[in-house]
């Protein structure tokens, strides 16, 4: 069974701080996605990474896919209260089945 | 901007009753998915659907569940005989192409089984 473990589970930081969220698995994924979910809403895609070692940037967010395509990280620079939310990674191994991670709940305090 | 819609937003039912959750995917998308999220837990894949048939399903998607695309716009999830543990948020998603592509999620239907 494929599993994606995210760490930390909860993170509370002050505005302006940097943070990194991790998504780890013992399985290889052909692509991995990061989503952000607000309470009462569906997940919204932030980025898709498909190549081992790939780095993508989205404004203050930097996403990296591990060389072996088993792990990924999300780094936020100078966090803002608007970054508060649940961050989810999701992977697929080349099928139509997506496995979601356990989630990291981020709270950025003003 | 096109979006996935789901109805109802909240469904309350008695244990043992049948429920149908409805979704309207984005019009030119070809792949459709159902997920569920039990309160406080992670998002779980239920089923993917393409070309009018199931592409993949999880262990959760047993004989109590079925999906259908009855016309060109709706995509439904039926639970034949609901159980207490079926209480969850159910999300529909669609994508223009298959794996590795962006999935657009609907706002979800909160199912409460009493």
Short mmCIF file of C-alpha atoms in Angstrom, two decimals:
data_model
loop_
_atom_site.label_atom_id
_atom_site.label_comp_id
_atom_site.label_asym_id
_atom_site.label_seq_id
_atom_site.Cartn_x
_atom_site.Cartn_y
_atom_site.Cartn_z
CA UNK A 1 0.00 0.00 0.00
CA UNK A 2 1.38 3.37 -1.01
CA UNK A 3 1.51 5.96 1.75
CA UNK A 4 2.52 9.59 1.81
CA UNK A 5 3.55 10.92 5.19
CA UNK A 6 3.68 14.65 5.72
CA UNK A 7 5.57 16.48 8.42
CA UNK A 8 5.05 18.40 10.49
CA UNK A 9 1.37 17.68 11.05
CA UNK A 10 0.80 21.13 12.54
CA UNK A 11 2.85 24.29 12.24
CA UNK A 12 2.23 27.66 13.84
CA UNK A 13 4.64 30.44 12.95
CA UNK A 14 4.92 34.21 13.00
CA UNK A 15 4.45 36.31 9.90
CA UNK A 16 7.73 36.76 8.06
CA UNK A 17 9.24 33.44 9.09
CA UNK A 18 10.31 30.74 6.65
CA UNK A 19 9.09 27.16 6.80
CA UNK A 20 9.45 23.82 5.07
CA UNK A 21 6.88 21.06 4.83
CA UNK A 22 7.89 17.54 3.89
CA UNK A 23 6.12 14.76 2.03
CA UNK A 24 7.76 11.33 2.23
CA UNK A 25 7.09 7.86 0.93
CA UNK A 26 8.84 4.55 0.47
CA UNK A 27 7.20 4.31 -2.96
CA UNK A 28 8.20 5.92 -6.23
CA UNK A 29 5.69 8.28 -7.80
CA UNK A 30 5.58 9.30 -11.45
CA UNK A 31 4.21 12.68 -10.46
CA UNK A 32 3.48 14.51 -7.27
CA UNK A 33 1.17 17.41 -6.65
CA UNK A 34 0.79 19.93 -3.87
CA UNK A 35 -2.62 21.27 -2.94
CA UNK A 36 -3.92 23.79 -0.49
CA UNK A 37 -7.29 23.28 1.13
CA UNK A 38 -9.37 25.87 2.97
CA UNK A 39 -11.99 24.79 5.54
CA UNK A 40 -15.19 23.61 3.86
CA UNK A 41 -13.69 23.68 0.38
CA UNK A 42 -12.05 21.29 -2.02
CA UNK A 43 -8.27 21.15 -2.49
CA UNK A 44 -6.79 23.61 -4.96
CA UNK A 45 -3.73 22.60 -6.95
CA UNK A 46 -0.56 24.61 -6.38
CA UNK A 47 1.97 22.71 -8.48
CA UNK A 48 2.77 19.41 -10.20
CA UNK A 49 6.30 17.99 -10.27
CA UNK A 50 7.20 15.05 -12.48
CA UNK A 51 11.00 14.88 -12.82
CA UNK A 52 13.34 13.71 -10.07
CA UNK A 53 15.23 16.70 -8.67
CA UNK A 54 12.79 19.16 -10.20
CA UNK A 55 12.37 22.52 -8.49
CA UNK A 56 9.42 24.80 -9.15
CA UNK A 57 8.72 28.22 -7.77
CA UNK A 58 5.38 29.90 -7.29
CA UNK A 59 5.99 33.39 -5.88
CA UNK A 60 7.18 32.74 -2.30
CA UNK A 61 6.60 28.99 -2.54
CA UNK A 62 9.36 26.63 -3.69
CA UNK A 63 8.58 22.99 -4.45
CA UNK A 64 11.15 20.25 -4.88
CA UNK A 65 10.76 16.66 -6.02
CA UNK A 66 13.34 14.26 -4.64
CA UNK A 67 15.88 12.72 -6.98
CA UNK A 68 14.38 9.27 -6.42
CA UNK A 69 10.82 10.61 -6.80
CA UNK A 70 9.88 9.30 -3.36
CA UNK A 71 9.70 12.58 -1.51
CA UNK A 72 8.98 16.25 -1.94
CA UNK A 73 9.21 19.48 -0.01
CA UNK A 74 7.40 22.77 0.05
CA UNK A 75 9.29 25.81 1.29
CA UNK A 76 7.54 29.08 2.03
CA UNK A 77 9.61 32.23 2.35
CA UNK A 78 8.41 35.11 4.51
CA UNK A 79 5.10 33.49 5.40
CA UNK A 80 2.00 35.67 5.49
CA UNK A 81 -1.34 35.16 7.29
CA UNK A 82 -2.88 34.47 3.87
CA UNK A 83 -0.74 31.33 3.65
CA UNK A 84 -2.73 29.77 6.49
CA UNK A 85 -4.39 26.54 5.42
CA UNK A 86 -4.06 22.80 5.02
CA UNK A 87 -1.29 21.76 2.63
CA UNK A 88 -1.61 18.38 0.98
CA UNK A 89 0.69 16.41 -1.24
CA UNK A 90 -0.73 13.80 -3.60
CA UNK A 91 1.07 11.30 -5.80
CA UNK A 92 0.31 8.96 -8.60
CA UNK A 93 2.36 6.08 -9.98
CA UNK A 94 1.23 6.44 -13.54
CA UNK A 95 -2.28 5.23 -12.93
CA UNK A 96 -5.54 7.04 -12.40
CA UNK A 97 -5.29 6.60 -8.63
CA UNK A 98 -4.05 9.51 -6.56
CA UNK A 99 -2.76 8.99 -3.04
CA UNK A 100 -3.04 11.97 -0.73
CA UNK A 101 -0.70 12.72 2.13
CA UNK A 102 -1.69 13.13 5.73
CA UNK A 103 -1.62 16.93 5.47
CA UNK A 104 0.16 19.80 7.20
CA UNK A 105 -2.00 22.40 8.88
CA UNK A 106 -0.23 25.75 8.76
CA UNK A 107 -1.18 28.79 10.80
CA UNK A 108 0.63 32.05 10.22
CA UNK A 109 0.15 34.60 12.98
CA UNK A 110 0.15 38.31 12.22
CA UNK B 1 -13.88 30.64 -14.93
CA UNK B 2 -15.26 27.09 -15.28
CA UNK B 3 -15.59 25.13 -12.07
CA UNK B 4 -16.76 21.79 -10.76
CA UNK B 5 -20.08 21.98 -8.96
CA UNK B 6 -21.58 19.52 -6.50
CA UNK B 7 -25.06 19.07 -5.10
CA UNK B 8 -26.29 18.96 -2.47
CA UNK B 9 -23.84 20.80 -0.25
CA UNK B 10 -25.08 18.85 2.76
CA UNK B 11 -27.03 15.58 2.83
CA UNK B 12 -28.42 14.02 5.97
CA UNK B 13 -29.70 10.46 5.73
CA UNK B 14 -30.68 7.53 7.89
CA UNK B 15 -28.46 4.49 8.09
CA UNK B 16 -29.43 1.95 5.43
CA UNK B 17 -30.81 4.52 3.01
CA UNK B 18 -29.51 5.09 -0.49
CA UNK B 19 -27.94 8.41 -1.39
CA UNK B 20 -26.87 9.88 -4.69
CA UNK B 21 -24.28 12.63 -4.74
CA UNK B 22 -24.17 14.71 -7.87
CA UNK B 23 -21.35 16.47 -9.63
CA UNK B 24 -21.08 18.54 -12.77
CA UNK B 25 -17.47 18.38 -13.97
CA UNK B 26 -15.87 21.04 -16.14
CA UNK B 27 -17.37 20.64 -19.60
CA UNK B 28 -14.35 19.68 -21.71
CA UNK B 29 -12.76 17.42 -19.10
CA UNK B 30 -12.48 13.71 -19.76
CA UNK B 31 -11.43 12.19 -16.43
CA UNK B 32 -13.56 12.21 -13.32
CA UNK B 33 -12.86 11.26 -9.74
CA UNK B 34 -14.54 10.85 -6.38
CA UNK B 35 -12.70 11.28 -3.09
CA UNK B 36 -13.85 11.34 0.48
CA UNK B 37 -12.50 13.03 3.57
CA UNK B 38 -13.65 11.88 6.97
CA UNK B 39 -13.55 14.76 9.45
CA UNK B 40 -10.00 15.38 10.61
CA UNK B 41 -8.54 12.72 8.33
CA UNK B 42 -6.80 12.73 4.98
CA UNK B 43 -8.37 12.84 1.55
CA UNK B 44 -8.97 9.29 0.30
CA UNK B 45 -9.26 8.23 -3.32
CA UNK B 46 -12.44 6.33 -4.14
CA UNK B 47 -12.66 5.94 -7.91
CA UNK B 48 -11.59 7.34 -11.25
CA UNK B 49 -13.75 7.25 -14.37
CA UNK B 50 -12.93 7.67 -18.04
CA UNK B 51 -14.74 6.90 -21.25
CA UNK B 52 -17.84 5.75 -19.36
CA UNK B 53 -16.09 3.17 -17.28
CA UNK B 54 -14.18 2.89 -14.04
CA UNK B 55 -10.43 3.26 -14.58
CA UNK B 56 -9.35 2.53 -11.05
CA UNK B 57 -10.94 2.12 -7.65
CA UNK B 58 -9.72 1.84 -4.09
CA UNK B 59 -10.44 -0.78 -1.46
CA UNK B 60 -13.01 1.60 0.01
CA UNK B 61 -15.08 1.50 -3.19
CA UNK B 62 -16.89 -1.76 -2.52
CA UNK B 63 -20.18 -3.10 -3.86
CA UNK B 64 -22.12 -0.47 -1.91
CA UNK B 65 -20.71 2.24 -4.17
CA UNK B 66 -21.35 2.90 -7.83
CA UNK B 67 -20.67 5.74 -10.23
CA UNK B 68 -22.47 6.81 -13.35
CA UNK B 69 -22.36 9.47 -16.00
CA UNK B 70 -26.04 9.43 -16.94
CA UNK B 71 -25.79 12.23 -19.48
CA UNK B 72 -23.17 14.51 -20.96
CA UNK B 73 -22.81 16.69 -17.91
CA UNK B 74 -23.51 14.89 -14.63
CA UNK B 75 -21.30 12.45 -12.75
CA UNK B 76 -22.90 10.71 -9.80
CA UNK B 77 -21.81 8.65 -6.83
CA UNK B 78 -24.39 6.30 -5.36
CA UNK B 79 -24.13 4.67 -1.97
CA UNK B 80 -26.69 1.88 -1.84
CA UNK B 81 -27.08 1.30 1.88
CA UNK B 82 -25.38 3.95 3.94
CA UNK B 83 -23.49 3.16 7.12
CA UNK B 84 -22.50 5.45 9.96
CA UNK B 85 -18.89 5.31 8.80
CA UNK B 86 -19.86 6.71 5.40
CA UNK B 87 -20.26 10.10 7.07
CA UNK B 88 -17.66 12.29 5.39
CA UNK B 89 -17.05 15.08 2.95
CA UNK B 90 -17.24 13.76 -0.60
CA UNK B 91 -15.30 15.60 -3.28
CA UNK B 92 -15.71 15.27 -7.01
CA UNK B 93 -12.82 16.24 -9.27
CA UNK B 94 -12.24 16.38 -13.00
CA UNK B 95 -9.20 16.78 -15.19
CA UNK B 96 -8.75 17.43 -18.92
CA UNK B 97 -6.34 14.54 -19.34
CA UNK B 98 -5.17 11.66 -17.24
CA UNK B 99 -2.60 11.08 -14.57
CA UNK B 100 -0.15 13.79 -13.72
CA UNK B 101 -2.52 16.52 -14.75
CA UNK B 102 -4.29 19.05 -12.63
CA UNK B 103 -7.45 17.89 -10.96
CA UNK B 104 -10.08 20.53 -10.34
CA UNK B 105 -12.03 19.81 -7.19
CA UNK B 106 -15.60 20.72 -6.41
CA UNK B 107 -16.65 22.28 -3.08
CA UNK B 108 -17.76 18.93 -1.70
CA UNK B 109 -20.91 17.36 -0.29
CA UNK B 110 -21.03 16.79 3.42
CA UNK B 111 -22.80 13.47 4.04
CA UNK B 112 -24.11 12.80 7.52
CA UNK B 113 -25.46 9.34 8.25
CA UNK B 114 -27.59 9.06 11.40
#
